[in-house]
């Protein structure tokens, strides 16, 4: 076909039509051409009638005509000016494939399908069509789906207070642990020098695998006769001989059983009782080693004692300090320990040498209980967590009922931890969500917790209270009430310890079981010739 026929828009001959008069000389006998290239008019007249159609339906007109200078295999079938997508590219390929099929010289392919070739569903089309060709996926990117972030539910052993996920270095736990281990090593060394054995084996074995109680008294354990006037000691009219720190016998005639109260207490001694007819229980000056409310937190009765305490301190205590900060943790730890020893000094047996950080750790347990209550709705199984915490508390209190143990230090530390925890911890999660406050725990000595939050109370006391909601004020009234209550109780206990010396007849059953005279264990037994202490093992 000549090029001008294409540009003059002349119709192309039907490629599916093949005349019967075909000559092998290269001409059509009925097609208008002879073997020599001249028109064969006689042959054409024999086919004056239109040839029979091979199609049962008319062939649709295709407006897209291929150029005579192009082939279906050319590489520019996609317009360069249009943006290609997988769907548009597939449509173009289908159209090109249809054009190629119409240019085919095989009649059977045309007769195989009588409809539009563009309608042949060669592959699934549409947005759900899988793209198999890697080249078809070029420059096609799907926008990443953003998942809504949701805070995971809090499990047992995890802290759930809002803002408690801050990871800080637990300096207080690490420093106190180092001090307690160093002091315990000092106890072992001193007991070895004084008695010839690193642990107490004579006159009886220390079940906690540690030094003798007299060594602990000499190193600062809470021992009431070294702290204030004691009934039966200051008003005694006969000389009382006290066990020496290096004693290994119960023989009253042994020289190691003839020490003064000052030699037993150490730290420069205490005023000695008069031991005459003028002696009274209100002797002045009186013993006043008040620091025995603090030092015992760093002393321990034995290896088992310090092992259990450090296990709890380096797990629960460390996690709590990481969450609430070192300043808050220090306040609760020290206050709970002191309050526990003050309560024990008022109600425990007067002959017990009380040591250990159990009161402080019970304050940490109280913080954990508050954390559970504050994040109740955020936990996976709050009832189960509450039962487990109660089980730990009950077991610890029951162990405190054994002979020689000061359960009042446990109780006092737990109560102080609850009261002080309400003051220093954040509000409950549900309340903080209602007032729109979810800032993390900030260091107490910093100006702002983070940008946009109220200033610190210590930096700007007036600005700290501006713009607060009524619920915030209500919770702060509860905090103030808890702080005032625990402070008043602390003052009353100190006054009773140093001034009134009032006792509680039934309170002793909080620290002992009324079997086999357990409740009498640890009390000073004064006779006409000597003073003996029975079971002065105190393990907190």
Short mmCIF file of C-alpha atoms in Angstrom, two decimals:
data_model
loop_
_atom_site.label_atom_id
_atom_site.label_comp_id
_atom_site.label_asym_id
_atom_site.label_seq_id
_atom_site.Cartn_x
_atom_site.Cartn_y
_atom_site.Cartn_z
CA UNK A 1 0.00 0.00 0.00
CA UNK A 2 1.40 3.38 -0.99
CA UNK A 3 2.09 6.00 1.60
CA UNK A 4 -0.26 8.58 -0.02
CA UNK A 5 -3.16 6.09 0.34
CA UNK A 6 -2.69 6.17 4.09
CA UNK A 7 -2.52 9.94 4.34
CA UNK A 8 -5.56 10.35 2.00
CA UNK A 9 -7.50 8.18 4.45
CA UNK A 10 -8.33 5.47 1.89
CA UNK A 11 -9.74 2.34 3.38
CA UNK A 12 -7.36 -0.55 3.66
CA UNK A 13 -8.25 -3.86 2.06
CA UNK A 14 -9.70 -6.42 4.33
CA UNK A 15 -6.80 -8.64 5.35
CA UNK A 16 -9.14 -11.54 6.00
CA UNK A 17 -10.34 -11.66 2.40
CA UNK A 18 -8.45 -14.03 0.11
CA UNK A 19 -9.69 -14.43 -3.50
CA UNK A 20 -9.88 -17.84 -5.05
CA UNK A 21 -8.23 -16.74 -8.26
CA UNK A 22 -4.72 -16.43 -6.98
CA UNK A 23 -1.96 -16.97 -9.49
CA UNK A 24 1.47 -18.05 -8.55
CA UNK A 25 2.99 -15.37 -10.82
CA UNK A 26 2.53 -12.73 -8.26
CA UNK A 27 -0.82 -11.26 -9.43
CA UNK A 28 -4.41 -11.59 -8.40
CA UNK A 29 -6.66 -12.83 -11.22
CA UNK A 30 -9.67 -11.19 -9.65
CA UNK A 31 -7.99 -8.59 -7.56
CA UNK A 32 -7.21 -6.09 -10.25
CA UNK A 33 -3.65 -7.15 -10.94
CA UNK A 34 -2.24 -9.64 -13.40
CA UNK A 35 1.00 -11.50 -13.27
CA UNK A 36 2.65 -8.77 -15.31
CA UNK A 37 1.46 -6.02 -13.05
CA UNK A 38 -1.41 -4.79 -15.34
CA UNK A 39 -5.02 -4.59 -14.19
CA UNK A 40 -7.07 -7.67 -15.06
CA UNK A 41 -10.50 -6.22 -15.76
CA UNK A 42 -11.92 -9.48 -17.01
CA UNK A 43 -11.05 -11.24 -13.82
CA UNK A 44 -12.59 -8.46 -11.76
CA UNK A 45 -15.90 -8.64 -13.70
CA UNK A 46 -16.37 -12.26 -12.76
CA UNK A 47 -16.58 -11.16 -9.16
CA UNK A 48 -19.00 -8.30 -9.63
CA UNK A 49 -21.14 -9.58 -6.83
CA UNK A 50 -19.86 -8.80 -3.34
CA UNK A 51 -17.92 -11.64 -1.79
CA UNK A 52 -19.50 -13.59 1.00
CA UNK A 53 -18.64 -12.34 4.49
CA UNK A 54 -16.74 -14.58 6.81
CA UNK A 55 -18.20 -12.76 9.85
CA UNK A 56 -21.67 -13.19 11.25
CA UNK A 57 -21.50 -9.66 12.74
CA UNK A 58 -20.15 -6.45 11.24
CA UNK A 59 -16.61 -5.57 12.20
CA UNK A 60 -16.57 -2.48 14.43
CA UNK A 61 -14.78 0.51 13.05
CA UNK A 62 -11.46 1.13 14.75
CA UNK A 63 -10.45 4.77 14.70
CA UNK A 64 -6.91 3.95 15.65
CA UNK A 65 -4.98 3.07 12.47
CA UNK A 66 -1.37 1.99 12.62
CA UNK A 67 1.11 3.99 10.61
CA UNK A 68 2.74 2.19 7.68
CA UNK A 69 6.07 3.21 9.10
CA UNK A 70 5.37 1.64 12.49
CA UNK A 71 5.11 -1.89 13.67
CA UNK A 72 3.38 -3.28 16.71
CA UNK A 73 6.80 -3.93 18.17
CA UNK A 74 7.85 -0.28 18.35
CA UNK A 75 8.87 0.97 21.75
CA UNK A 76 6.83 4.17 22.00
CA UNK A 77 3.33 2.83 22.34
CA UNK A 78 2.92 4.74 25.64
CA UNK A 79 2.50 8.50 25.33
CA UNK A 80 5.38 10.20 27.04
CA UNK A 81 3.25 13.15 28.11
CA UNK A 82 0.82 11.18 30.21
CA UNK A 83 1.33 9.81 33.69
CA UNK A 84 1.45 6.04 33.64
CA UNK A 85 -0.34 4.04 36.27
CA UNK A 86 -0.77 0.28 36.50
CA UNK A 87 -4.40 0.51 35.34
CA UNK A 88 -3.75 2.90 32.45
CA UNK A 89 -0.72 0.90 31.33
CA UNK A 90 -2.80 -2.27 31.28
CA UNK A 91 -5.50 -0.59 29.16
CA UNK A 92 -2.88 0.56 26.64
CA UNK A 93 -1.40 -2.90 26.47
CA UNK A 94 -4.85 -4.38 25.84
CA UNK A 95 -5.54 -1.87 23.07
CA UNK A 96 -2.17 -2.49 21.42
CA UNK A 97 -2.72 -6.21 21.66
CA UNK A 98 -6.06 -5.83 19.91
CA UNK A 99 -4.50 -3.81 17.10
CA UNK A 100 -1.89 -6.44 16.64
CA UNK A 101 -4.51 -9.14 16.43
CA UNK A 102 -6.39 -7.23 13.69
CA UNK A 103 -3.18 -7.01 11.66
CA UNK A 104 -2.76 -10.80 11.82
CA UNK A 105 -3.03 -12.78 8.63
CA UNK A 106 -4.56 -15.85 10.28
CA UNK A 107 -8.31 -15.94 9.57
CA UNK A 108 -8.99 -18.56 12.20
CA UNK A 109 -8.02 -16.13 14.95
CA UNK A 110 -10.62 -13.65 13.77
CA UNK A 111 -13.24 -16.35 13.59
CA UNK A 112 -12.50 -17.57 17.09
CA UNK A 113 -14.30 -14.62 18.71
CA UNK A 114 -17.00 -12.63 16.97
CA UNK A 115 -17.10 -9.68 19.38
CA UNK A 116 -14.78 -6.79 20.19
CA UNK A 117 -11.27 -7.91 20.88
CA UNK A 118 -10.94 -5.09 23.43
CA UNK A 119 -13.52 -6.84 25.57
CA UNK A 120 -11.55 -10.05 26.00
CA UNK A 121 -10.79 -10.40 29.75
CA UNK A 122 -7.24 -11.69 29.37
CA UNK A 123 -6.42 -10.96 33.04
CA UNK A 124 -8.37 -9.74 36.03
CA UNK A 125 -8.66 -5.98 35.84
CA UNK A 126 -9.44 -3.33 38.38
CA UNK A 127 -7.89 -2.21 41.65
CA UNK A 128 -7.75 -5.77 42.99
CA UNK A 129 -5.77 -7.10 40.02
CA UNK A 130 -2.50 -8.61 41.27
CA UNK A 131 0.56 -7.04 39.70
CA UNK A 132 2.97 -9.78 38.77
CA UNK A 133 5.44 -7.88 36.64
CA UNK A 134 8.02 -6.11 38.73
CA UNK A 135 8.42 -3.51 35.95
CA UNK A 136 4.74 -2.63 36.26
CA UNK A 137 5.27 -1.76 39.93
CA UNK A 138 8.00 0.76 39.22
CA UNK A 139 7.33 4.15 40.84
CA UNK A 140 4.11 2.91 42.40
CA UNK A 141 4.17 3.34 46.17
CA UNK A 142 1.43 2.78 48.67
CA UNK A 143 1.07 5.24 51.53
CA UNK A 144 1.96 3.57 54.85
CA UNK A 145 -0.99 2.93 57.09
CA UNK A 146 -0.64 4.69 60.43
CA UNK A 147 -1.76 2.64 63.34
CA UNK A 148 -3.24 4.37 66.31
CA UNK A 149 -0.81 4.13 69.18
CA UNK A 150 -2.35 2.66 72.27
CA UNK A 151 -0.64 2.29 75.59
CA UNK A 152 -0.34 -1.41 76.43
CA UNK A 153 -2.10 -2.72 79.47
CA UNK A 154 -0.06 -2.84 82.66
CA UNK A 155 0.89 -6.29 83.91
CA UNK A 156 1.85 -7.48 87.37
CA UNK A 157 5.25 -6.23 88.43
CA UNK A 158 4.99 -3.12 86.22
CA UNK A 159 4.31 0.42 87.36
CA UNK A 160 1.20 1.91 85.79
CA UNK A 161 1.10 5.52 86.97
CA UNK A 162 1.03 8.06 84.17
CA UNK A 163 4.49 9.51 83.68
CA UNK A 164 6.17 6.63 85.54
CA UNK A 165 7.95 5.31 82.45
CA UNK A 166 10.88 7.69 82.81
CA UNK A 167 14.16 5.81 83.07
CA UNK A 168 16.50 7.39 85.58
CA UNK A 169 19.56 6.11 87.37
CA UNK A 170 18.50 4.85 90.85
CA UNK A 171 21.30 6.57 92.74
CA UNK A 172 19.68 6.18 96.17
CA UNK A 173 19.23 2.42 95.81
CA UNK A 174 22.76 1.90 94.52
CA UNK A 175 24.41 4.13 97.15
CA UNK A 176 22.41 2.67 100.04
CA UNK A 177 23.12 -0.85 98.83
CA UNK A 178 26.85 -0.18 98.75
CA UNK A 179 26.72 1.32 102.24
CA UNK A 180 24.69 -1.59 103.65
CA UNK A 181 27.02 -4.18 102.16
CA UNK A 182 30.08 -2.31 103.47
CA UNK A 183 28.54 -2.01 106.95
CA UNK A 184 27.66 -5.71 106.98
CA UNK A 185 31.26 -6.57 106.10
CA UNK A 186 32.30 -4.34 108.99
CA UNK A 187 29.96 -6.26 111.32
CA UNK A 188 31.54 -9.56 110.29
CA UNK A 189 35.05 -8.19 110.76
CA UNK A 190 34.26 -6.70 114.16
CA UNK A 191 32.56 -9.88 115.37
CA UNK A 192 35.55 -11.90 114.18
CA UNK A 193 37.98 -9.66 116.07
CA UNK A 194 35.88 -9.58 119.24
CA UNK A 195 34.78 -13.22 119.45
CA UNK A 196 37.20 -15.06 117.17
CA UNK A 197 34.43 -16.04 114.74
CA UNK A 198 32.90 -14.05 111.86
CA UNK A 199 29.40 -15.13 112.89
CA UNK A 200 27.84 -15.86 116.24
CA UNK A 201 28.23 -19.50 117.27
CA UNK A 202 28.56 -19.11 121.06
CA UNK A 203 26.73 -19.22 123.39
CA UNK A 204 24.22 -20.08 120.64
CA UNK A 205 24.06 -19.98 116.89
CA UNK A 206 22.61 -16.98 115.09
CA UNK A 207 20.04 -18.43 112.64
CA UNK A 208 20.45 -15.39 110.41
CA UNK A 209 24.16 -16.28 109.95
CA UNK A 210 25.51 -13.04 111.31
CA UNK A 211 27.18 -11.34 114.28
CA UNK A 212 26.00 -11.41 117.87
CA UNK A 213 23.30 -8.97 118.99
CA UNK A 214 25.74 -7.31 121.38
CA UNK A 215 28.02 -6.39 118.49
CA UNK A 216 24.98 -4.90 116.73
CA UNK A 217 24.05 -2.87 119.82
CA UNK A 218 27.59 -1.56 120.03
CA UNK A 219 27.45 -0.57 116.33
CA UNK A 220 24.19 1.38 116.58
CA UNK A 221 21.18 -0.96 116.61
CA UNK A 222 18.00 0.44 118.13
CA UNK A 223 18.29 -0.52 121.80
CA UNK A 224 15.93 1.34 124.11
CA UNK A 225 18.17 1.50 127.25
CA UNK A 226 20.73 3.45 125.18
CA UNK A 227 18.11 6.01 124.05
CA UNK A 228 16.09 7.07 127.10
CA UNK A 229 15.37 6.21 130.73
CA UNK A 230 14.04 2.70 131.04
CA UNK A 231 11.94 1.38 133.86
CA UNK A 232 13.93 -1.18 135.85
CA UNK A 233 17.29 0.27 134.77
CA UNK A 234 17.57 3.90 135.86
CA UNK A 235 15.50 3.28 139.01
CA UNK A 236 17.46 0.17 139.98
CA UNK A 237 19.03 0.33 143.44
CA UNK A 238 21.54 -2.44 142.69
CA UNK A 239 24.33 -2.53 140.15
CA UNK A 240 23.31 -4.07 136.83
CA UNK A 241 26.02 -5.88 134.87
CA UNK A 242 25.62 -5.77 131.12
CA UNK A 243 27.01 -8.23 128.57
CA UNK A 244 30.14 -7.04 126.81
CA UNK A 245 30.20 -6.91 122.98
CA UNK A 246 32.78 -9.73 122.92
CA UNK A 247 30.91 -12.13 125.18
CA UNK A 248 30.51 -15.75 124.11
CA UNK A 249 29.02 -17.17 127.30
CA UNK A 250 25.95 -16.91 129.50
CA UNK A 251 27.92 -17.47 132.72
CA UNK A 252 27.11 -14.51 134.99
CA UNK A 253 30.49 -14.81 136.66
CA UNK A 254 32.42 -14.43 133.41
CA UNK A 255 34.28 -11.13 132.99
CA UNK A 256 32.62 -10.72 129.58
CA UNK A 257 29.32 -10.40 131.44
CA UNK A 258 30.45 -7.46 133.59
CA UNK A 259 30.35 -4.38 131.37
CA UNK A 260 28.68 -1.07 131.96
CA UNK A 261 25.79 0.28 129.91
CA UNK A 262 28.16 2.82 128.32
CA UNK A 263 30.54 0.06 127.20
CA UNK A 264 27.70 -1.85 125.63
CA UNK A 265 26.13 1.17 123.90
CA UNK A 266 29.41 2.64 122.63
CA UNK A 267 29.56 5.93 120.65
CA UNK A 268 31.11 7.69 123.62
CA UNK A 269 28.85 6.07 126.18
CA UNK A 270 25.70 7.21 127.99
CA UNK A 271 25.04 8.55 131.48
CA UNK A 272 25.27 5.64 133.88
CA UNK A 273 22.38 4.90 136.23
CA UNK A 274 23.01 5.84 139.88
CA UNK A 275 22.28 2.38 141.27
CA UNK A 276 21.50 3.67 144.76
CA UNK A 277 18.57 4.48 146.94
CA UNK A 278 18.10 7.86 145.27
CA UNK A 279 17.76 6.36 141.78
CA UNK A 280 14.54 7.19 139.94
CA UNK A 281 13.11 6.45 136.49
CA UNK A 282 13.35 10.20 135.71
CA UNK A 283 17.11 10.38 136.04
CA UNK A 284 18.77 13.44 134.56
CA UNK A 285 20.76 13.39 132.39
CA UNK A 286 19.36 10.37 130.64
CA UNK A 287 20.61 8.32 127.69
CA UNK A 288 19.81 10.03 124.42
CA UNK A 289 21.40 8.27 121.46
CA UNK A 290 18.66 9.46 119.12
CA UNK A 291 20.67 8.45 116.02
CA UNK A 292 19.66 4.84 116.74
CA UNK A 293 16.46 5.63 114.84
CA UNK A 294 18.55 6.11 111.66
CA UNK A 295 21.69 3.95 111.83
CA UNK A 296 19.81 0.62 112.10
CA UNK A 297 18.61 1.02 108.49
CA UNK A 298 22.17 0.18 107.41
CA UNK A 299 22.74 -2.69 109.87
CA UNK A 300 21.57 -6.27 109.37
CA UNK A 301 21.35 -9.27 111.65
CA UNK A 302 22.88 -11.74 109.23
CA UNK A 303 23.50 -12.91 105.71
CA UNK A 304 19.93 -14.16 105.22
CA UNK A 305 18.55 -10.89 106.52
CA UNK A 306 20.55 -8.64 104.23
CA UNK A 307 20.10 -11.02 101.28
CA UNK A 308 16.30 -10.81 101.34
CA UNK A 309 16.32 -7.08 101.92
CA UNK A 310 18.72 -6.35 99.07
CA UNK A 311 16.75 -8.61 96.74
CA UNK A 312 13.64 -6.53 97.29
CA UNK A 313 15.58 -3.28 97.27
CA UNK A 314 17.36 -3.95 93.98
CA UNK A 315 14.17 -5.00 92.20
CA UNK A 316 11.07 -3.26 93.48
CA UNK A 317 12.97 -0.37 95.05
CA UNK A 318 15.09 0.24 91.97
CA UNK A 319 12.08 0.30 89.63
CA UNK A 320 10.21 2.66 91.93
CA UNK A 321 13.12 5.08 92.12
CA UNK A 322 13.50 5.03 88.33
CA UNK A 323 9.86 6.00 88.00
CA UNK A 324 9.38 8.68 90.66
CA UNK A 325 12.92 10.08 90.91
CA UNK A 326 15.64 9.93 93.54
CA UNK A 327 14.40 12.82 95.70
CA UNK A 328 10.91 11.41 96.19
CA UNK A 329 12.26 7.90 96.73
CA UNK A 330 14.80 9.15 99.28
CA UNK A 331 12.07 10.91 101.27
CA UNK A 332 9.86 7.84 101.40
CA UNK A 333 12.73 5.42 102.11
CA UNK A 334 14.24 7.40 105.00
CA UNK A 335 10.92 8.52 106.48
CA UNK A 336 9.47 5.01 106.46
CA UNK A 337 12.56 3.58 108.12
CA UNK A 338 12.65 6.21 110.86
CA UNK A 339 8.91 6.04 111.50
CA UNK A 340 9.09 2.25 111.77
CA UNK A 341 11.88 2.38 114.35
CA UNK A 342 10.04 5.08 116.33
CA UNK A 343 6.87 2.97 116.47
CA UNK A 344 8.89 -0.10 117.44
CA UNK A 345 10.65 1.87 120.18
CA UNK A 346 7.26 2.70 121.70
CA UNK A 347 5.59 -0.72 121.57
CA UNK A 348 8.21 -3.43 120.98
CA UNK A 349 10.07 -5.29 123.73
CA UNK A 350 12.68 -3.14 125.47
CA UNK A 351 15.47 -5.72 125.20
CA UNK A 352 15.36 -6.17 121.40
CA UNK A 353 18.26 -4.94 119.31
CA UNK A 354 16.40 -3.89 116.19
CA UNK A 355 18.19 -3.57 112.84
CA UNK A 356 17.48 -3.69 109.12
CA UNK A 357 15.92 -1.73 106.28
CA UNK A 358 12.66 -3.65 106.35
CA UNK A 359 10.70 -0.62 107.54
CA UNK A 360 11.98 1.38 104.58
CA UNK A 361 11.17 -1.43 102.17
CA UNK A 362 7.65 -1.72 103.56
CA UNK A 363 7.30 1.93 102.63
CA UNK A 364 8.27 0.99 99.07
CA UNK A 365 5.68 -1.81 99.12
CA UNK A 366 3.11 0.81 100.12
CA UNK A 367 4.09 2.88 97.07
CA UNK A 368 3.59 -0.19 94.89
CA UNK A 369 0.12 -0.68 96.34
CA UNK A 370 -0.73 2.96 95.63
CA UNK A 371 0.52 2.55 92.07
CA UNK A 372 -1.83 -0.41 91.63
CA UNK A 373 -4.80 1.58 92.95
CA UNK A 374 -3.91 4.65 90.88
CA UNK A 375 -3.71 2.65 87.62
CA UNK A 376 -6.55 0.24 88.35
CA UNK A 377 -8.37 0.68 85.02
CA UNK A 378 -5.15 0.44 83.01
CA UNK A 379 -4.16 -3.01 84.24
CA UNK A 380 -4.71 -6.37 82.61
CA UNK A 381 -5.97 -8.04 85.79
CA UNK A 382 -6.09 -5.61 88.72
CA UNK A 383 -7.85 -8.03 91.08
CA UNK A 384 -5.10 -10.61 90.62
CA UNK A 385 -2.40 -7.97 91.14
CA UNK A 386 -4.09 -6.76 94.33
CA UNK A 387 -4.34 -10.27 95.73
CA UNK A 388 -0.67 -10.94 95.02
CA UNK A 389 0.43 -7.73 96.74
CA UNK A 390 -1.79 -8.49 99.74
CA UNK A 391 -0.30 -11.97 99.88
CA UNK A 392 3.23 -10.53 100.05
CA UNK A 393 2.21 -8.08 102.77
CA UNK A 394 0.44 -10.73 104.85
CA UNK A 395 3.38 -13.15 104.63
CA UNK A 396 5.80 -10.42 105.74
CA UNK A 397 3.61 -9.42 108.68
CA UNK A 398 3.12 -13.04 109.75
CA UNK A 399 6.89 -13.59 109.76
CA UNK A 400 7.13 -10.54 112.00
CA UNK A 401 5.15 -12.42 114.65
CA UNK A 402 8.03 -14.82 115.27
CA UNK A 403 9.98 -14.43 118.54
CA UNK A 404 12.54 -11.63 118.60
CA UNK A 405 11.21 -9.85 115.51
CA UNK A 406 10.02 -6.26 115.61
CA UNK A 407 6.82 -6.26 113.56
CA UNK A 408 6.07 -2.68 114.61
CA UNK A 409 8.86 -1.47 112.38
CA UNK A 410 7.15 -3.20 109.46
CA UNK A 411 3.77 -1.69 110.34
CA UNK A 412 5.19 1.78 110.90
CA UNK A 413 7.13 1.76 107.64
CA UNK A 414 4.08 0.64 105.69
CA UNK A 415 1.84 3.34 107.19
CA UNK A 416 4.41 6.06 106.52
CA UNK A 417 4.81 4.82 102.95
CA UNK A 418 1.06 5.09 102.36
CA UNK A 419 0.74 8.58 103.82
CA UNK A 420 3.86 9.99 102.24
CA UNK A 421 3.12 8.24 98.95
CA UNK A 422 -0.18 10.09 98.67
CA UNK A 423 1.80 13.31 99.08
CA UNK A 424 4.68 12.73 96.66
CA UNK A 425 3.13 10.55 93.97
CA UNK A 426 1.07 11.90 91.09
CA UNK A 427 -2.71 11.82 91.23
CA UNK A 428 -4.60 8.68 90.14
CA UNK A 429 -4.63 8.13 86.39
CA UNK A 430 -8.38 8.62 86.03
CA UNK A 431 -8.20 11.93 87.88
CA UNK A 432 -5.23 13.13 85.84
CA UNK A 433 -7.05 12.39 82.60
CA UNK A 434 -10.05 14.39 83.77
CA UNK A 435 -7.96 17.41 84.66
CA UNK A 436 -5.80 17.02 81.53
CA UNK A 437 -2.50 16.40 83.27
CA UNK A 438 -0.22 13.57 82.20
CA UNK A 439 3.25 15.02 82.58
CA UNK A 440 6.05 12.71 83.75
CA UNK A 441 7.71 12.90 87.13
CA UNK A 442 10.11 15.83 87.12
CA UNK A 443 13.11 16.22 89.33
CA UNK A 444 12.15 18.24 92.38
CA UNK A 445 14.99 20.71 91.95
CA UNK A 446 14.12 21.61 88.34
CA UNK A 447 12.02 24.55 87.28
CA UNK A 448 9.62 22.89 84.87
CA UNK A 449 8.57 19.32 84.25
CA UNK A 450 8.34 20.03 80.53
CA UNK A 451 7.27 22.81 78.22
CA UNK A 452 3.72 24.02 78.82
CA UNK A 453 3.35 22.62 82.35
CA UNK A 454 2.94 24.66 85.53
CA UNK A 455 6.16 25.77 87.20
CA UNK A 456 7.68 23.91 90.09
CA UNK A 457 6.44 24.78 93.57
CA UNK A 458 9.97 25.51 94.75
CA UNK A 459 10.62 27.86 91.82
CA UNK A 460 7.32 29.74 91.77
CA UNK A 461 4.93 28.88 94.64
CA UNK A 462 2.29 31.36 93.45
CA UNK A 463 2.35 30.32 89.79
CA UNK A 464 2.21 26.67 90.80
CA UNK A 465 -1.39 27.08 92.02
CA UNK A 466 -2.67 29.31 89.19
CA UNK A 467 -5.26 27.96 86.77
CA UNK A 468 -5.84 24.71 88.64
CA UNK A 469 -9.14 22.84 88.35
CA UNK A 470 -11.42 22.02 91.32
CA UNK A 471 -10.59 18.31 91.18
CA UNK A 472 -6.91 19.18 91.43
CA UNK A 473 -7.61 21.27 94.55
CA UNK A 474 -9.67 18.47 96.09
CA UNK A 475 -6.87 15.96 95.65
CA UNK A 476 -4.34 18.40 97.08
CA UNK A 477 -6.51 18.79 100.16
CA UNK A 478 -6.32 15.00 100.59
CA UNK A 479 -2.55 15.18 100.21
CA UNK A 480 -2.26 17.95 102.77
CA UNK A 481 -4.47 16.00 105.17
CA UNK A 482 -2.32 12.87 104.84
CA UNK A 483 0.87 14.85 105.42
CA UNK A 484 -0.52 16.62 108.47
CA UNK A 485 -1.88 13.37 109.90
CA UNK A 486 1.37 11.43 109.62
CA UNK A 487 3.37 14.38 110.96
CA UNK A 488 1.11 14.68 114.02
CA UNK A 489 1.35 10.94 114.68
CA UNK A 490 5.13 11.10 114.39
CA UNK A 491 5.34 13.92 116.94
CA UNK A 492 3.02 12.08 119.33
CA UNK A 493 5.13 8.93 119.11
CA UNK A 494 8.34 10.85 119.79
CA UNK A 495 6.78 12.57 122.82
CA UNK A 496 5.54 9.25 124.14
CA UNK A 497 8.95 7.66 123.64
CA UNK A 498 10.94 10.38 125.44
CA UNK A 499 8.41 11.81 127.90
CA UNK A 500 5.28 9.81 128.68
CA UNK A 501 6.48 6.21 128.21
CA UNK A 502 2.91 5.00 127.86
CA UNK A 503 2.52 1.40 126.79
CA UNK A 504 -0.25 -0.57 125.15
CA UNK A 505 -1.22 -3.87 126.75
CA UNK A 506 -2.73 -5.42 123.63
CA UNK A 507 -0.37 -3.84 121.07
CA UNK A 508 2.28 -6.47 121.75
CA UNK A 509 0.12 -9.05 120.00
CA UNK A 510 0.75 -7.23 116.73
CA UNK A 511 4.36 -8.37 117.01
CA UNK A 512 4.07 -11.81 118.64
CA UNK A 513 1.85 -14.84 119.06
CA UNK A 514 0.66 -15.71 122.57
CA UNK A 515 2.19 -19.18 122.54
CA UNK A 516 5.11 -20.54 124.58
CA UNK A 517 5.66 -17.11 126.17
CA UNK A 518 6.74 -15.64 122.82
CA UNK A 519 5.39 -12.24 123.81
CA UNK A 520 7.80 -12.14 126.77
CA UNK A 521 10.82 -12.75 124.59
CA UNK A 522 13.08 -9.73 124.35
CA UNK A 523 12.02 -8.08 127.60
CA UNK A 524 14.71 -7.20 130.15
CA UNK A 525 14.77 -9.68 133.00
CA UNK A 526 16.13 -7.99 136.12
CA UNK A 527 17.13 -10.09 139.15
CA UNK A 528 18.64 -9.16 142.49
CA UNK A 529 22.19 -9.79 141.31
CA UNK A 530 22.22 -9.39 137.54
CA UNK A 531 20.48 -8.28 134.44
CA UNK A 532 20.07 -10.84 131.68
CA UNK A 533 18.65 -10.42 128.23
CA UNK A 534 16.96 -13.30 126.55
CA UNK A 535 16.76 -13.72 122.81
CA UNK A 536 18.10 -10.34 121.78
CA UNK A 537 17.99 -11.28 118.13
CA UNK A 538 16.10 -8.66 116.17
CA UNK A 539 15.60 -9.26 112.48
CA UNK A 540 13.65 -6.78 110.38
#
